Amino acid sequence: MKVMNCPLNGPRNISEFAWGGEVKPMPDPATMGDKEWAAWLFLEANEAGLVREWWCHVPTSYWFIAERNNITDEIIKTYPATELFNTRVEFAAKAPSGSGEKK
Amino acid sequence: MIPAFVPLKILRYGFRKKYPAERFIPKQQDLKKSYDVVIIGGGGHALACAYYLAKTHGITNVCILERGYLAGGNTARNTAIIRSNYLTPEGVRFYEQSLNLYRDFSQELDFNILYSERGHFTLAHTDAAVRTSRWRAEVNKQLGVDSELIYPDEIARLCPHLNMSDHVRYPIMGALYHPPGSIARHDAVAWAYARGAAKLGVEIHQQTPVTGLIVENGTIKGVQTSRGTVYANRVMQAVAGNTSVVAKMAGFRLPIKTIPLQACVSVPLKPFLDQIIVSGSLHVYVSQSSRGELVMGGSTDPYGLYGTRSTLDFKEGLLGHMLELLPMLGEVKVMRQWAGMTDMTPDFSPVMGLTPVKNYYIDSGWGTWGFKATPVCGMTMAHTIANDSPHDLIKPFYLDRFVDYQQVGEKGAASVGH
Ligand SMILES: Cc1cc2nc3c(=O)[nH]c(=O)nc-3n(C[C@H](O)[C@H](O)[C@H](O)COP(=O)(O)OP(=O)(O)OC[C@H]3O[C@@H](n4cnc5c(N)ncnc54)[C@H](O)[C@@H]3O)c2cc1C
C-alpha cells in the first residue's frame, strides 16, 4: 500500500488519509458576494502536474498540506498547515451593505 | 475435428479481393485550414455529436481531433451499464431519452451493439437506502420509467444467486428494480457513430492532440494542434478526464475534479448472471458480459489523479464485498483490471452547453455515468452547436448553476460508478 508521511504521526498507509482537495486562496468572507463565495467553493483549477492540497489523517482528525505530482502519483512533501496559514480569519460578517448579490 | 483443408479455404477466402474488409473511416488525410465545427476529443460523446451534426442538422464540414486512438478513453473503459432510474426529474428525462435512442441504435446505425436488456437492481442495505429507493421509484414512475421498490422475497426470486442471508455485515433489505436496465458493447457504440459520421463527410483525425485554443475578443477562432493550426466557426470539447486542462486553454475553470475509476473482469464463466446488480453501500456492481466475463466495478479512487494505474487496494476492497453478495465466486480468478480518468462534479450531474467563450461549447462532468448518455449527449450537443443555444433537455446542466446555487443533486448516481 502507498505510504504518506503525516506531519503529526509519521508514515502511515494512504488508506488512513482523506483527500481534502486543492488549496485555494479564500476571498475575504466579510466583503465577498454570494457568487464569489460559490466560485471559491465549487470551481477548481484541477491542474495536471504539481498540486498543493489539503489532506486529513482521519484517525487523529489532523489536517495538513501535501504536495503531489498527480500525473506520476508521487507524494512530494507534507507539512503542517501553519506553514501556509499563520493569521486568523475573521468570520464575523459586517452588516450587509448590499454586498450579497442575491439572484 | 475440423478437416485440414478448412483453414486453407478460410485463408484463400481472406485473400480474395472480392470481399475486402470494410474500412470504417477513410485513411487519414491532411488537415484542412478551417472547418465549420471542430470537436476536441474522439470518444463516444464527440463521435455521437459529429454524427447528429451531419445527420440531423446537415453540418458535415466537421473535424474530430483525438490525441490518441479513437474511443480509447473512458468510452473503452466503462462497464457499459445503461439505465434511466435516476432521482432528479431533470436527470430521469435526459437519460430516458438516451435509452430510447439506444433501443433503436443497432437498426438506425446498421451496427450490432449487442444491446441487452437485463434488469437493473440497486440493492438497499439500510433504512435510508430503502427510503431513497422508494423516492427514486416514485419519481421514475411519474415520468413513465419502469421502476419499482421490491423486497427480499421478490429479490430472491428474480436473482437466485444473491446471498440473501441475515448473517452478513450488510443484509439486503430491498432493491430498486429497473427492468429496462441494459448493457451494450461500448466500443461498438463509438465505432458505429464514427462510421456513420464519416459516411456523411465528417473527418476523424487520430493522434492529433489539441495543444492550445485561439480566442479573440472572447470568441473562439480555432485550435492549435500537433499538426498545425485549424480554424473553426464553432468548437466543442468532450474530453472527459482532461476537461479542466482543455478548458484552461479557453480561460475558464469548472466545478470538476479528475479522479480515477477502476474496474476489472473475471475469467469467462458459463452464463449464470442475467441481471445487473449494484450495491451503493457495498460499493460494488457486477454484470456478466456476452463473453461470460463478470464485469465488476466499485467507487471512484480515494484521491484525484491524472493517470490510469490500477491498485491492489481497489481490487481487495471490491472483491471482499463481492464475495458477500455472491459467495460462490470464491475460486474465480480476476483476468484484467484497468482504470479511466473521470471528470467528477460535486452534484453528480454533467456540465453541458454554452461556455464563457462565444461559439465554444462543452460536454463534460460525465464522471462515472456518461456511457449511458452517449446518444443523448450527441443529439443535444449537436442541437446546441447548430443553434448556438442549449437544447431544452440540457438547460438544467448549464455551467453557471454552481454560482447561481441551482445544482441538480443527482443522488441516483451516488459515488458508485455506473
Ligand atoms: C471504469 C469505468 C466504468 C464506467 N462505467 C460506466 C457505466 O457502467 N455506465 C455509464 O453510463 N458510464 C460509465 N462510465 C463513464 C463513461 O465511461 C464516461 O462518462 C463516458 O465514456 C465519457 O465519454 P466521452 O466520449 O466524453 O469521453 P472519452 O471516451 O474519455 O473520450 C475523451 C477523449 O478525449 C481525448 N482527449 C483528451 N484531451 C485531448 C486533447 N487535448 N486533444 C485531443 N483529444 C483529447 C482522449 O484521448 C479521449 O479519447 C465509466 C467510466 C469508467 C472509467
CSV table of C-alpha atoms in Angstrom, one decimal, chain B:
chain,number,residue,atom,x,y,z
B,1,MET,CA,-12.2,-32.3,-35.7
B,2,ILE,CA,-12.0,-29.7,-38.4
B,3,PRO,CA,-10.8,-31.2,-41.7
B,4,ALA,CA,-7.4,-30.0,-42.6
B,5,PHE,CA,-8.5,-28.2,-45.7
B,6,VAL,CA,-10.9,-25.8,-43.9
B,7,PRO,CA,-8.2,-23.4,-42.6
B,8,LEU,CA,-6.8,-23.3,-46.1
B,9,LYS,CA,-10.2,-22.5,-47.5
B,10,ILE,CA,-10.6,-19.7,-45.0
B,11,LEU,CA,-7.2,-18.4,-45.8
B,12,ARG,CA,-8.0,-18.3,-49.6
B,13,TYR,CA,-11.3,-16.6,-48.8
B,14,GLY,CA,-9.4,-14.0,-46.8
B,15,PHE,CA,-7.1,-13.2,-49.6
B,16,ARG,CA,-9.8,-12.8,-52.2
B,17,LYS,CA,-10.2,-9.2,-53.5
B,18,LYS,CA,-13.9,-9.8,-54.0
B,19,TYR,CA,-14.7,-9.3,-50.2
B,20,PRO,CA,-12.4,-6.6,-49.0
B,21,ALA,CA,-12.6,-5.7,-45.3
B,22,GLU,CA,-14.8,-2.7,-44.7
B,23,ARG,CA,-12.9,0.5,-43.7
B,24,PHE,CA,-14.9,2.3,-41.1
B,25,ILE,CA,-13.2,5.6,-41.5
B,26,PRO,CA,-11.2,6.8,-44.5
B,27,LYS,CA,-7.4,6.9,-44.4
B,28,GLN,CA,-6.1,10.0,-42.6
B,29,GLN,CA,-5.9,13.0,-44.9
B,30,ASP,CA,-4.2,16.3,-44.3
B,31,LEU,CA,-6.0,18.7,-42.0
B,32,LYS,CA,-7.9,21.4,-43.8
B,33,LYS,CA,-7.2,25.1,-42.9
B,34,SER,CA,-10.7,25.5,-41.5
B,35,TYR,CA,-14.0,23.8,-40.7
B,36,ASP,CA,-17.4,24.8,-39.7
B,37,VAL,CA,-17.1,22.8,-36.5
B,38,VAL,CA,-14.1,21.3,-34.7
B,39,ILE,CA,-14.6,18.8,-31.9
B,40,ILE,CA,-11.9,18.2,-29.4
B,41,GLY,CA,-11.7,14.5,-28.3
B,42,GLY,CA,-12.6,11.4,-30.1
B,43,GLY,CA,-14.6,9.5,-27.6
B,44,GLY,CA,-18.2,8.3,-27.8
B,45,HIS,CA,-19.7,11.7,-27.0
B,46,ALA,CA,-17.7,13.5,-29.6
B,47,LEU,CA,-18.4,10.9,-32.3
B,48,ALA,CA,-22.1,10.9,-31.5
B,49,CYS,CA,-22.2,14.7,-31.7
B,50,ALA,CA,-20.5,14.7,-35.1
B,51,TYR,CA,-22.9,12.1,-36.3
B,52,TYR,CA,-26.0,14.1,-35.3
B,53,LEU,CA,-24.5,17.4,-36.6
B,54,ALA,CA,-24.2,15.8,-40.0
B,55,LYS,CA,-27.4,13.7,-39.9
B,56,THR,CA,-29.9,16.0,-38.2
B,57,HIS,CA,-28.5,19.4,-38.9
B,58,GLY,CA,-26.8,18.9,-42.3
B,59,ILE,CA,-23.5,20.3,-40.9
B,60,THR,CA,-20.9,18.0,-42.5
B,61,ASN,CA,-17.8,20.2,-42.6
B,62,VAL,CA,-16.8,18.8,-39.2
B,63,CYS,CA,-13.5,17.7,-37.9
B,64,ILE,CA,-12.8,15.5,-34.9
B,65,LEU,CA,-9.4,15.8,-33.2
B,66,GLU,CA,-8.4,12.9,-31.0
B,67,ARG,CA,-5.0,12.9,-29.3
B,68,GLY,CA,-4.7,9.1,-29.0
B,69,TYR,CA,-6.7,6.5,-30.8
B,70,LEU,CA,-10.4,6.5,-31.5
B,71,ALA,CA,-12.5,6.0,-28.4
B,72,GLY,CA,-9.6,4.8,-26.3
B,73,GLY,CA,-10.6,6.9,-23.3
B,74,ASN,CA,-13.4,6.2,-20.9
B,75,THR,CA,-15.5,5.0,-23.8
B,76,ALA,CA,-13.3,1.9,-23.9
B,77,ARG,CA,-13.0,1.6,-20.2
B,78,ASN,CA,-16.6,1.7,-18.8
B,79,THR,CA,-18.7,-1.2,-17.5
B,80,ALA,CA,-21.4,-0.4,-20.1
B,81,ILE,CA,-24.4,-0.1,-17.8
B,82,ILE,CA,-27.3,1.7,-19.3
B,83,ARG,CA,-30.4,2.8,-17.2
B,84,SER,CA,-32.6,5.8,-16.6
B,85,ASN,CA,-33.8,5.3,-13.0
B,86,TYR,CA,-32.2,8.4,-11.6
B,87,LEU,CA,-33.5,10.6,-8.9
B,88,THR,CA,-33.9,14.2,-10.3
B,89,PRO,CA,-36.6,14.8,-12.9
B,90,GLU,CA,-34.0,16.6,-15.0
B,91,GLY,CA,-31.8,13.6,-14.9
B,92,VAL,CA,-34.5,11.0,-15.5
B,93,ARG,CA,-35.9,12.8,-18.5
B,94,PHE,CA,-32.5,13.1,-20.0
B,95,TYR,CA,-31.4,9.5,-19.5
B,96,GLU,CA,-34.7,8.2,-20.6
B,97,GLN,CA,-34.2,9.9,-23.9
B,98,SER,CA,-30.9,8.2,-24.2
B,99,LEU,CA,-32.4,4.8,-23.6
B,100,ASN,CA,-34.9,5.5,-26.4
B,101,LEU,CA,-32.1,6.3,-28.7
B,102,TYR,CA,-30.2,3.1,-27.6
B,103,ARG,CA,-33.2,0.9,-28.3
B,104,ASP,CA,-33.2,1.8,-32.0
B,105,PHE,CA,-29.4,2.2,-32.2
B,106,SER,CA,-28.5,-1.1,-33.9
B,107,GLN,CA,-31.2,-0.5,-36.6
B,108,GLU,CA,-30.5,3.1,-37.2
B,109,LEU,CA,-26.8,2.8,-37.5
B,110,ASP,CA,-26.8,-0.7,-39.0
B,111,PHE,CA,-24.3,-1.9,-36.4
B,112,ASN,CA,-24.9,-4.5,-33.8
B,113,ILE,CA,-24.0,-3.0,-30.4
B,114,LEU,CA,-25.2,-6.1,-28.5
B,115,TYR,CA,-27.8,-4.1,-26.6
B,116,SER,CA,-29.0,-6.5,-24.0
B,117,GLU,CA,-31.9,-5.7,-21.5
B,118,ARG,CA,-31.0,-7.4,-18.2
B,119,GLY,CA,-32.9,-5.7,-15.4
B,120,HIS,CA,-31.0,-3.5,-13.0
B,121,PHE,CA,-31.1,-4.0,-9.3
B,122,THR,CA,-29.9,-1.3,-6.9
B,123,LEU,CA,-29.7,-3.1,-3.5
B,124,ALA,CA,-30.6,-1.3,-0.3
B,125,HIS,CA,-29.0,-2.4,2.9
B,126,THR,CA,-30.2,0.4,5.3
B,127,ASP,CA,-33.5,2.1,6.0
B,128,ALA,CA,-32.1,5.2,4.5
B,129,ALA,CA,-31.3,3.4,1.2
B,130,VAL,CA,-34.8,1.8,1.2
B,131,ARG,CA,-36.3,5.3,1.5
B,132,THR,CA,-34.2,6.7,-1.3
B,133,SER,CA,-35.2,3.7,-3.5
B,134,ARG,CA,-38.8,4.5,-2.9
B,135,TRP,CA,-38.3,8.1,-3.7
B,136,ARG,CA,-36.5,7.2,-6.9
B,137,ALA,CA,-39.2,4.7,-7.9
B,138,GLU,CA,-41.9,7.3,-7.4
B,139,VAL,CA,-40.0,10.0,-9.4
B,140,ASN,CA,-39.3,7.4,-12.1
B,141,LYS,CA,-43.0,6.2,-12.4
B,142,GLN,CA,-44.2,9.8,-12.6
B,143,LEU,CA,-42.0,10.2,-15.7
B,144,GLY,CA,-43.0,6.9,-17.3
B,145,VAL,CA,-39.9,5.0,-16.4
B,146,ASP,CA,-40.4,1.3,-15.4
B,147,SER,CA,-39.0,1.2,-11.9
B,148,GLU,CA,-40.2,-0.2,-8.5
B,149,LEU,CA,-39.1,-0.9,-5.0
B,150,ILE,CA,-39.1,-4.7,-4.2
B,151,TYR,CA,-38.4,-6.6,-1.1
B,152,PRO,CA,-36.2,-9.7,-0.2
B,153,ASP,CA,-38.7,-12.4,-1.3
B,154,GLU,CA,-39.0,-10.8,-4.7
B,155,ILE,CA,-35.3,-10.2,-5.0
B,156,ALA,CA,-34.6,-13.8,-4.1
B,157,ARG,CA,-37.0,-15.0,-6.8
B,158,LEU,CA,-35.5,-12.7,-9.5
B,159,CYS,CA,-31.8,-13.0,-8.5
B,160,PRO,CA,-31.5,-16.6,-7.2
B,161,HIS,CA,-27.7,-16.3,-6.9
B,162,LEU,CA,-27.6,-13.4,-4.4
B,163,ASN,CA,-26.7,-14.2,-0.8
B,164,MET,CA,-29.9,-13.1,1.0
B,165,SER,CA,-28.6,-14.2,4.4
B,166,ASP,CA,-29.1,-12.0,7.5
B,167,HIS,CA,-25.7,-13.1,8.8
B,168,VAL,CA,-23.6,-10.7,6.8
B,169,ARG,CA,-22.3,-7.2,7.5
B,170,TYR,CA,-25.0,-5.6,5.4
B,171,PRO,CA,-28.1,-7.7,4.8
B,172,ILE,CA,-30.2,-6.9,1.8
B,173,MET,CA,-33.4,-5.1,2.8
B,174,GLY,CA,-34.8,-4.1,-0.5
B,175,ALA,CA,-33.9,-3.1,-4.1
B,176,LEU,CA,-34.8,-0.6,-6.7
B,177,TYR,CA,-35.8,-2.8,-9.7
B,178,HIS,CA,-35.5,-1.3,-13.1
B,179,PRO,CA,-36.4,-3.9,-15.8
B,180,PRO,CA,-35.1,-1.8,-18.8
B,181,GLY,CA,-31.5,-1.6,-17.3
B,182,SER,CA,-29.2,-2.8,-20.0
B,183,ILE,CA,-25.6,-3.4,-21.1
B,184,ALA,CA,-24.1,-2.9,-24.6
B,185,ARG,CA,-20.8,-3.2,-26.3
B,186,HIS,CA,-19.2,0.1,-25.7
B,187,ASP,CA,-16.6,0.0,-28.5
B,188,ALA,CA,-19.3,-0.8,-31.0
B,189,VAL,CA,-21.2,2.3,-30.0
B,190,ALA,CA,-18.2,4.5,-30.8
B,191,TRP,CA,-17.4,2.7,-34.0
B,192,ALA,CA,-20.9,2.9,-35.2
B,193,TYR,CA,-21.1,6.6,-34.7
B,194,ALA,CA,-17.6,7.0,-36.3
B,195,ARG,CA,-18.6,5.1,-39.3
B,196,GLY,CA,-22.0,6.9,-39.6
B,197,ALA,CA,-20.3,10.3,-39.2
B,198,ALA,CA,-17.5,9.5,-41.7
B,199,LYS,CA,-20.0,8.3,-44.3
B,200,LEU,CA,-21.7,11.7,-44.1
B,201,GLY,CA,-18.4,13.6,-44.6
B,202,VAL,CA,-17.0,14.1,-41.1
B,203,GLU,CA,-13.2,14.0,-40.8
B,204,ILE,CA,-11.8,12.0,-38.0
B,205,HIS,CA,-8.1,12.7,-37.1
B,206,GLN,CA,-6.4,10.4,-34.6
B,207,GLN,CA,-3.1,11.1,-32.9
B,208,THR,CA,-3.7,14.8,-33.1
B,209,PRO,CA,-3.8,16.4,-29.7
B,210,VAL,CA,-5.2,19.9,-29.3
B,211,THR,CA,-2.4,21.9,-27.6
B,212,GLY,CA,-4.0,25.4,-27.5
B,213,LEU,CA,-7.1,27.4,-28.3
B,214,ILE,CA,-7.3,30.7,-30.3
B,215,VAL,CA,-9.7,33.0,-28.6
B,216,GLU,CA,-10.1,36.6,-29.8
B,217,ASN,CA,-12.3,39.1,-28.1
B,218,GLY,CA,-14.0,36.4,-26.2
B,219,THR,CA,-14.8,34.3,-29.3
B,220,ILE,CA,-13.2,31.1,-30.3
B,221,LYS,CA,-11.4,31.2,-33.7
B,222,GLY,CA,-9.6,27.9,-33.9
B,223,VAL,CA,-7.4,25.4,-32.2
B,224,GLN,CA,-3.7,24.6,-32.2
B,225,THR,CA,-2.7,21.0,-32.7
B,226,SER,CA,0.4,19.0,-33.0
B,227,ARG,CA,-0.1,19.2,-36.8
B,228,GLY,CA,-0.6,23.0,-37.0
B,229,THR,CA,-3.4,25.5,-36.6
B,230,VAL,CA,-7.0,24.7,-37.6
B,231,TYR,CA,-9.6,27.5,-37.8
B,232,ALA,CA,-13.3,26.9,-37.0
B,233,ASN,CA,-16.5,28.8,-36.6
B,234,ARG,CA,-17.6,26.7,-33.7
B,235,VAL,CA,-15.6,24.4,-31.3
B,236,MET,CA,-16.7,21.8,-28.8
B,237,GLN,CA,-14.7,19.9,-26.2
B,238,ALA,CA,-15.7,16.5,-25.0
B,239,VAL,CA,-12.5,15.2,-23.3
B,240,ALA,CA,-13.7,13.5,-20.0
B,241,GLY,CA,-10.8,13.4,-17.5
B,242,ASN,CA,-8.9,16.1,-19.4
B,243,THR,CA,-11.8,18.6,-19.3
B,244,SER,CA,-10.2,21.1,-17.0
B,245,VAL,CA,-6.9,21.0,-18.9
B,246,VAL,CA,-8.6,21.9,-22.2
B,247,ALA,CA,-11.0,24.4,-20.5
B,248,LYS,CA,-7.9,26.2,-19.1
B,249,MET,CA,-6.7,26.8,-22.7
B,250,ALA,CA,-10.1,28.6,-23.2
B,251,GLY,CA,-9.6,30.5,-20.0
B,252,PHE,CA,-12.3,29.3,-17.6
B,253,ARG,CA,-12.5,27.0,-14.6
B,254,LEU,CA,-15.0,24.3,-13.9
B,255,PRO,CA,-16.5,22.6,-10.8
B,256,ILE,CA,-14.7,19.4,-11.8
B,257,LYS,CA,-12.1,17.1,-10.2
B,258,THR,CA,-10.3,14.4,-12.2
B,259,ILE,CA,-10.5,11.2,-10.3
B,260,PRO,CA,-9.7,7.6,-11.5
B,261,LEU,CA,-12.4,4.9,-11.6
B,262,GLN,CA,-11.2,1.4,-11.7
B,263,ALA,CA,-12.9,-1.8,-12.9
B,264,CYS,CA,-12.0,-5.4,-13.6
B,265,VAL,CA,-13.3,-8.6,-15.2
B,266,SER,CA,-13.2,-12.2,-14.2
B,267,VAL,CA,-12.2,-15.1,-16.4
B,268,PRO,CA,-15.1,-16.1,-18.6
B,269,LEU,CA,-17.8,-18.3,-17.0
B,270,LYS,CA,-20.8,-20.0,-18.3
B,271,PRO,CA,-23.8,-17.7,-18.4
B,272,PHE,CA,-25.4,-17.6,-15.0
B,273,LEU,CA,-26.0,-14.0,-14.1
B,274,ASP,CA,-28.6,-12.3,-16.2
B,275,GLN,CA,-29.1,-9.3,-14.0
B,276,ILE,CA,-27.1,-6.2,-13.3
B,277,ILE,CA,-26.5,-6.0,-9.6
B,278,VAL,CA,-25.5,-2.8,-7.9
B,279,SER,CA,-24.9,-2.0,-4.2
B,280,GLY,CA,-24.2,1.5,-3.2
B,281,SER,CA,-23.5,0.6,0.4
B,282,LEU,CA,-21.0,-2.1,-0.6
B,283,HIS,CA,-19.6,-0.1,-3.4
B,284,VAL,CA,-19.9,-2.9,-6.0
B,285,TYR,CA,-21.6,-3.5,-9.2
B,286,VAL,CA,-21.5,-6.6,-11.4
B,287,SER,CA,-23.0,-7.9,-14.6
B,288,GLN,CA,-22.0,-10.8,-16.9
B,289,SER,CA,-20.9,-9.8,-20.4
B,290,SER,CA,-21.9,-11.7,-23.5
B,291,ARG,CA,-18.4,-13.3,-23.4
B,292,GLY,CA,-19.1,-14.7,-20.0
B,293,GLU,CA,-16.8,-12.4,-18.0
B,294,LEU,CA,-18.1,-10.8,-14.9
B,295,VAL,CA,-17.6,-7.1,-15.3
B,296,MET,CA,-17.1,-5.5,-11.9
B,297,GLY,CA,-16.6,-2.0,-10.6
B,298,GLY,CA,-16.8,0.0,-7.4
B,299,SER,CA,-16.5,3.5,-6.3
B,300,THR,CA,-14.0,6.1,-7.6
B,301,ASP,CA,-10.5,6.2,-6.2
B,302,PRO,CA,-10.0,8.0,-2.8
B,303,TYR,CA,-8.0,10.8,-4.4
B,304,GLY,CA,-7.6,12.6,-7.7
B,305,LEU,CA,-5.1,11.6,-10.3
B,306,TYR,CA,-4.3,12.2,-14.0
B,307,GLY,CA,-3.3,8.6,-14.5
B,308,THR,CA,-4.8,5.2,-15.1
B,309,ARG,CA,-2.8,2.9,-12.9
B,310,SER,CA,-4.6,0.0,-11.1
B,311,THR,CA,-4.3,-0.7,-7.4
B,312,LEU,CA,-4.4,-3.7,-5.2
B,313,ASP,CA,-6.4,-1.7,-2.6
B,314,PHE,CA,-9.2,-1.3,-5.1
B,315,LYS,CA,-9.3,-5.0,-6.0
B,316,GLU,CA,-9.2,-6.2,-2.4
B,317,GLY,CA,-11.9,-3.8,-1.3
B,318,LEU,CA,-14.2,-4.6,-4.3
B,319,LEU,CA,-13.8,-8.3,-4.2
B,320,GLY,CA,-14.2,-8.6,-0.4
B,321,HIS,CA,-17.7,-7.1,-0.8
B,322,MET,CA,-18.4,-9.0,-3.9
B,323,LEU,CA,-17.9,-12.3,-2.0
B,324,GLU,CA,-20.5,-11.2,0.5
B,325,LEU,CA,-23.1,-10.8,-2.3
B,326,LEU,CA,-22.0,-13.8,-4.5
B,327,PRO,CA,-20.0,-16.2,-2.2
B,328,MET,CA,-19.8,-18.9,-4.9
B,329,LEU,CA,-17.3,-16.7,-6.7
B,330,GLY,CA,-14.6,-17.5,-4.1
B,331,GLU,CA,-12.5,-19.6,-6.5
B,332,VAL,CA,-13.0,-17.4,-9.6
B,333,LYS,CA,-9.9,-15.5,-10.9
B,334,VAL,CA,-9.7,-11.9,-12.0
B,335,MET,CA,-8.5,-11.7,-15.5
B,336,ARG,CA,-7.9,-8.0,-16.2
B,337,GLN,CA,-8.0,-4.7,-14.2
B,338,TRP,CA,-7.9,-1.2,-15.5
B,339,ALA,CA,-8.8,2.4,-14.8
B,340,GLY,CA,-10.2,5.5,-16.5
B,341,MET,CA,-9.9,9.2,-15.6
B,342,THR,CA,-13.4,10.6,-14.7
B,343,ASP,CA,-14.5,14.2,-14.6
B,344,MET,CA,-16.5,14.4,-11.3
B,345,THR,CA,-18.8,17.2,-10.4
B,346,PRO,CA,-20.0,18.0,-6.9
B,347,ASP,CA,-23.7,17.4,-7.7
B,348,PHE,CA,-23.2,14.3,-9.8
B,349,SER,CA,-24.8,15.9,-12.8
B,350,PRO,CA,-23.0,16.9,-16.1
B,351,VAL,CA,-21.8,20.3,-17.2
B,352,MET,CA,-23.1,20.9,-20.7
B,353,GLY,CA,-23.8,23.6,-23.2
B,354,LEU,CA,-22.5,27.2,-23.6
B,355,THR,CA,-19.3,28.5,-22.0
B,356,PRO,CA,-18.0,31.9,-21.2
B,357,VAL,CA,-16.3,31.8,-24.7
B,358,LYS,CA,-18.5,32.6,-27.6
B,359,ASN,CA,-19.1,29.7,-30.1
B,360,TYR,CA,-17.2,27.4,-27.7
B,361,TYR,CA,-19.3,24.5,-26.2
B,362,ILE,CA,-18.7,21.9,-23.6
B,363,ASP,CA,-19.8,18.4,-22.9
B,364,SER,CA,-18.2,17.4,-19.5
B,365,GLY,CA,-18.8,16.4,-16.0
B,366,TRP,CA,-19.7,12.9,-17.2
B,367,GLY,CA,-17.8,11.3,-14.3
B,368,THR,CA,-18.7,7.7,-13.8
B,369,TRP,CA,-22.1,7.8,-15.5
B,370,GLY,CA,-21.7,9.0,-19.1
B,371,PHE,CA,-21.7,5.9,-21.3
B,372,LYS,CA,-25.4,5.5,-21.0
B,373,ALA,CA,-25.8,9.2,-22.1
B,374,THR,CA,-23.6,8.9,-25.2
B,375,PRO,CA,-26.5,9.1,-27.7
B,376,VAL,CA,-28.5,11.8,-26.0
B,377,CYS,CA,-25.3,13.9,-25.4
B,378,GLY,CA,-24.5,13.7,-29.1
B,379,MET,CA,-28.1,14.6,-30.0
B,380,THR,CA,-28.4,17.6,-27.6
B,381,MET,CA,-24.9,18.9,-28.1
B,382,ALA,CA,-25.3,18.8,-31.9
B,383,HIS,CA,-28.6,20.9,-31.5
B,384,THR,CA,-26.7,23.3,-29.1
B,385,ILE,CA,-23.9,23.8,-31.6
B,386,ALA,CA,-26.1,24.1,-34.6
B,387,ASN,CA,-28.4,26.7,-32.9
B,388,ASP,CA,-25.9,28.3,-30.6
B,389,SER,CA,-28.5,27.8,-27.9
B,390,PRO,CA,-28.8,24.9,-25.4
B,391,HIS,CA,-31.2,22.1,-26.1
B,392,ASP,CA,-34.1,22.1,-23.6
B,393,LEU,CA,-33.0,18.7,-22.1
B,394,ILE,CA,-29.6,20.1,-21.1
B,395,LYS,CA,-30.6,23.5,-19.8
B,396,PRO,CA,-30.6,22.4,-16.2
B,397,PHE,CA,-26.9,21.3,-16.6
B,398,TYR,CA,-25.5,24.7,-17.5
B,399,LEU,CA,-22.1,25.7,-16.1
B,400,ASP,CA,-23.2,28.7,-14.1
B,401,ARG,CA,-25.7,26.6,-12.0
B,402,PHE,CA,-23.0,26.4,-9.3
B,403,VAL,CA,-22.5,30.2,-8.8
B,404,ASP,CA,-26.3,30.5,-9.1
B,405,TYR,CA,-26.9,27.9,-6.4
B,406,GLN,CA,-29.0,25.8,-8.8
B,407,GLN,CA,-27.3,22.5,-8.5
B,408,VAL,CA,-29.0,19.3,-9.8
B,409,GLY,CA,-28.2,17.0,-6.9
B,410,GLU,CA,-28.2,13.6,-8.6
B,411,LYS,CA,-28.3,11.1,-5.6
B,412,GLY,CA,-29.2,8.4,-8.1
B,413,ALA,CA,-25.6,8.5,-9.2
B,414,ALA,CA,-24.0,8.3,-5.8
B,415,SER,CA,-20.3,7.6,-5.9
B,416,VAL,CA,-20.9,4.3,-7.4
B,417,GLY,CA,-19.8,4.2,-11.0
B,418,HIS,CA,-22.5,3.1,-13.3
